[in-house]
Each structure stands twice: as structure tokens, then as C-alpha cells.
PDB file of N, CA and C in Angstrom:
ATOM      1  N   MET A 182      10.436   8.149  23.948  1.00 58.00           N
ATOM      2  CA  MET A 182       9.394   7.460  23.176  1.00 58.00           C
ATOM      3  C   MET A 182       8.565   6.597  24.127  1.00 58.00           C
ATOM      4  N   ASN A 183       7.288   6.891  24.206  1.00 74.00           N
ATOM      5  CA  ASN A 183       6.420   6.038  25.015  1.00 74.00           C
ATOM      6  C   ASN A 183       5.664   5.079  24.110  1.00 74.00           C
ATOM      7  N   LEU A 184       4.827   4.247  24.694  1.00 76.00           N
ATOM      8  CA  LEU A 184       4.139   3.208  23.925  1.00 76.00           C
ATOM      9  C   LEU A 184       3.207   3.817  22.884  1.00 76.00           C
ATOM     10  N   GLY A 185       2.560   4.939  23.206  1.00 81.00           N
ATOM     11  CA  GLY A 185       1.646   5.581  22.254  1.00 81.00           C
ATOM     12  C   GLY A 185       2.362   5.982  20.980  1.00 81.00           C
ATOM     13  N   ASP A 186       3.571   6.553  21.116  1.00 85.00           N
ATOM     14  CA  ASP A 186       4.326   6.957  19.925  1.00 85.00           C
ATOM     15  C   ASP A 186       4.698   5.740  19.087  1.00 85.00           C
ATOM     16  N   ASP A 187       5.091   4.655  19.740  1.00 86.00           N
ATOM     17  CA  ASP A 187       5.454   3.442  18.996  1.00 86.00           C
ATOM     18  C   ASP A 187       4.253   2.913  18.216  1.00 86.00           C
ATOM     19  N   LEU A 188       3.083   2.908  18.852  1.00 88.00           N
ATOM     20  CA  LEU A 188       1.882   2.418  18.168  1.00 88.00           C
ATOM     21  C   LEU A 188       1.534   3.317  16.990  1.00 88.00           C
ATOM     22  N   THR A 189       1.696   4.630  17.173  1.00 91.00           N
ATOM     23  CA  THR A 189       1.374   5.566  16.089  1.00 91.00           C
ATOM     24  C   THR A 189       2.302   5.337  14.902  1.00 91.00           C
ATOM     25  N   PHE A 190       3.604   5.220  15.164  1.00 91.00           N
ATOM     26  CA  PHE A 190       4.548   4.997  14.065  1.00 91.00           C
ATOM     27  C   PHE A 190       4.326   3.634  13.417  1.00 91.00           C
ATOM     28  N   GLY A 191       3.928   2.649  14.201  1.00 91.00           N
ATOM     29  CA  GLY A 191       3.642   1.327  13.641  1.00 91.00           C
ATOM     30  C   GLY A 191       2.465   1.387  12.681  1.00 91.00           C
ATOM     31  N   CYS A 192       1.411   2.108  13.083  1.00 92.00           N
ATOM     32  CA  CYS A 192       0.236   2.225  12.211  1.00 92.00           C
ATOM     33  C   CYS A 192       0.584   3.004  10.950  1.00 92.00           C
ATOM     34  N   LEU A 193       1.377   4.066  11.088  1.00 95.00           N
ATOM     35  CA  LEU A 193       1.774   4.850   9.916  1.00 95.00           C
ATOM     36  C   LEU A 193       2.617   4.001   8.975  1.00 95.00           C
ATOM     37  N   GLY A 194       3.521   3.211   9.525  1.00 94.00           N
ATOM     38  CA  GLY A 194       4.354   2.347   8.691  1.00 94.00           C
ATOM     39  C   GLY A 194       3.515   1.333   7.935  1.00 94.00           C
ATOM     40  N   LEU A 195       2.526   0.756   8.625  1.00 95.00           N
ATOM     41  CA  LEU A 195       1.652  -0.227   7.980  1.00 95.00           C
ATOM     42  C   LEU A 195       0.857   0.430   6.859  1.00 95.00           C
ATOM     43  N   LEU A 196       0.363   1.651   7.108  1.00 96.00           N
ATOM     44  CA  LEU A 196      -0.412   2.368   6.096  1.00 96.00           C
ATOM     45  C   LEU A 196       0.455   2.680   4.885  1.00 96.00           C
ATOM     46  N   ILE A 197       1.704   3.097   5.117  1.00 97.00           N
ATOM     47  CA  ILE A 197       2.610   3.413   4.007  1.00 97.00           C
ATOM     48  C   ILE A 197       2.907   2.160   3.191  1.00 97.00           C
ATOM     49  N   ILE A 198       3.112   1.032   3.848  1.00 97.00           N
ATOM     50  CA  ILE A 198       3.389  -0.221   3.133  1.00 97.00           C
ATOM     51  C   ILE A 198       2.197  -0.610   2.268  1.00 97.00           C
ATOM     52  N   ILE A 199       0.977  -0.474   2.818  1.00 96.00           N
ATOM     53  CA  ILE A 199      -0.223  -0.815   2.045  1.00 96.00           C
ATOM     54  C   ILE A 199      -0.358   0.113   0.843  1.00 96.00           C
ATOM     55  N   LEU A 200      -0.117   1.417   1.043  1.00 97.00           N
ATOM     56  CA  LEU A 200      -0.217   2.368  -0.067  1.00 97.00           C
ATOM     57  C   LEU A 200       0.806   2.041  -1.148  1.00 97.00           C
ATOM     58  N   LEU A 201       2.031   1.718  -0.756  1.00 97.00           N
ATOM     59  CA  LEU A 201       3.060   1.362  -1.736  1.00 97.00           C
ATOM     60  C   LEU A 201       2.649   0.119  -2.512  1.00 97.00           C
ATOM     61  N   PHE A 202       2.090  -0.882  -1.820  1.00 95.00           N
ATOM     62  CA  PHE A 202       1.658  -2.115  -2.488  1.00 95.00           C
ATOM     63  C   PHE A 202       0.573  -1.817  -3.514  1.00 95.00           C
ATOM     64  N   VAL A 203      -0.399  -0.962  -3.126  1.00 92.00           N
ATOM     65  CA  VAL A 203      -1.495  -0.618  -4.039  1.00 92.00           C
ATOM     66  C   VAL A 203      -0.958   0.122  -5.262  1.00 92.00           C
ATOM     67  N   ILE A 204      -0.038   1.062  -5.050  1.00 94.00           N
ATOM     68  CA  ILE A 204       0.519   1.831  -6.174  1.00 94.00           C
ATOM     69  C   ILE A 204       1.294   0.910  -7.112  1.00 94.00           C
ATOM     70  N   ILE A 205       2.084  -0.001  -6.550  1.00 93.00           N
ATOM     71  CA  ILE A 205       2.858  -0.928  -7.388  1.00 93.00           C
ATOM     72  C   ILE A 205       1.921  -1.831  -8.181  1.00 93.00           C
ATOM     73  N   LYS A 206       0.826  -2.303  -7.545  1.00 89.00           N
ATOM     74  CA  LYS A 206      -0.127  -3.148  -8.266  1.00 89.00           C
ATOM     75  C   LYS A 206      -0.786  -2.379  -9.407  1.00 89.00           C
ATOM     76  N   MET A 207      -1.120  -1.100  -9.173  1.00 87.00           N
ATOM     77  CA  MET A 207      -1.742  -0.299 -10.229  1.00 87.00           C
ATOM     78  C   MET A 207      -0.785  -0.124 -11.403  1.00 87.00           C
ATOM     79  N   ILE A 208       0.490   0.166 -11.100  1.00 88.00           N
ATOM     80  CA  ILE A 208       1.483   0.344 -12.169  1.00 88.00           C
ATOM     81  C   ILE A 208       1.695  -0.978 -12.905  1.00 88.00           C
ATOM     82  N   TRP A 209       1.747  -2.089 -12.162  1.00 86.00           N
ATOM     83  CA  TRP A 209       1.950  -3.404 -12.782  1.00 86.00           C
ATOM     84  C   TRP A 209       0.794  -3.739 -13.716  1.00 86.00           C
ATOM     85  N   ASN A 210      -0.447  -3.509 -13.243  1.00 80.00           N
ATOM     86  CA  ASN A 210      -1.615  -3.789 -14.078  1.00 80.00           C
ATOM     87  C   ASN A 210      -1.597  -2.912 -15.329  1.00 80.00           C
ATOM     88  N   ARG A 211      -1.172  -1.663 -15.208  1.00 82.00           N
ATOM     89  CA  ARG A 211      -1.118  -0.777 -16.365  1.00 82.00           C
ATOM     90  C   ARG A 211      -0.057  -1.275 -17.348  1.00 82.00           C
ATOM     91  N   CYS A 212       1.072  -1.756 -16.837  1.00 83.00           N
ATOM     92  CA  CYS A 212       2.120  -2.284 -17.724  1.00 83.00           C
ATOM     93  C   CYS A 212       1.626  -3.547 -18.431  1.00 83.00           C
ATOM     94  N   GLN A 213       0.762  -4.303 -17.781  1.00 80.00           N
ATOM     95  CA  GLN A 213       0.211  -5.514 -18.386  1.00 80.00           C
ATOM     96  C   GLN A 213      -0.948  -5.191 -19.325  1.00 80.00           C
ATOM     97  N   GLY A 214      -1.333  -3.914 -19.396  1.00 74.00           N
ATOM     98  CA  GLY A 214      -2.392  -3.505 -20.309  1.00 74.00           C
ATOM     99  C   GLY A 214      -3.782  -3.629 -19.719  1.00 74.00           C
ATOM    100  N   ARG A 215      -3.867  -3.760 -18.379  1.00 61.00           N
ATOM    101  CA  ARG A 215      -5.181  -3.852 -17.735  1.00 61.00           C
ATOM    102  C   ARG A 215      -5.371  -2.626 -16.848  1.00 61.00           C
ATOM    103  N   ASP A 216      -6.209  -1.696 -17.281  1.00 55.00           N
ATOM    104  CA  ASP A 216      -6.444  -0.489 -16.496  1.00 55.00           C
ATOM    105  C   ASP A 216      -7.571  -0.675 -15.483  1.00 55.00           C
ATOM    106  N   GLU A 217      -8.455  -1.644 -15.718  1.00 57.00           N
ATOM    107  CA  GLU A 217      -9.549  -1.858 -14.763  1.00 57.00           C
ATOM    108  C   GLU A 217      -9.012  -2.572 -13.527  1.00 57.00           C
ATOM    109  N   LEU A 218      -9.817  -2.569 -12.477  1.00 56.00           N
ATOM    110  CA  LEU A 218      -9.371  -3.130 -11.203  1.00 56.00           C
ATOM    111  C   LEU A 218      -9.838  -4.567 -11.011  1.00 56.00           C
ATOM    112  N   ASP A 219     -10.232  -5.257 -12.084  1.00 58.00           N
ATOM    113  CA  ASP A 219     -10.630  -6.660 -11.962  1.00 58.00           C
ATOM    114  C   ASP A 219      -9.406  -7.495 -11.607  1.00 58.00           C
ATOM    115  N   GLY A 220      -9.531  -8.357 -10.612  1.00 57.00           N
ATOM    116  CA  GLY A 220      -8.391  -9.157 -10.180  1.00 57.00           C
ATOM    117  C   GLY A 220      -7.301  -8.278  -9.604  1.00 57.00           C
ATOM    118  N   PHE A 221      -7.720  -7.227  -8.892  1.00 54.00           N
ATOM    119  CA  PHE A 221      -6.747  -6.256  -8.365  1.00 54.00           C
ATOM    120  C   PHE A 221      -5.774  -6.928  -7.416  1.00 54.00           C
ATOM    121  N   PHE A 222      -6.320  -7.788  -6.538  1.00 50.00           N
ATOM    122  CA  PHE A 222      -5.439  -8.518  -5.634  1.00 50.00           C
ATOM    123  C   PHE A 222      -5.327  -9.948  -6.113  1.00 50.00           C
TER     124      PHE A 222
END
């Protein structure tokens, strides 16, 4: 493993975490009865 591979996996991990956060927020808003993206974050 060289530095390039570590940076690539780090970026992929960060992207996956952001995607998971967005999906959880969408599901949470839907459970709260808000389908629009107002106050998304």
C-alpha cells in the first residue's frame, strides 16, 4: 500500500460516510412526515 492508495481509500470512506448521513436524514425526515428538503441539514 503506497500513499496514493491510502488517499484513495480515505476519500472513498469519506464519500460513503456522507452518503450514509444523507440517506439517514432523508429517512428521518420521511418518518417525521416531511418529504421536502427544507431544513435538510
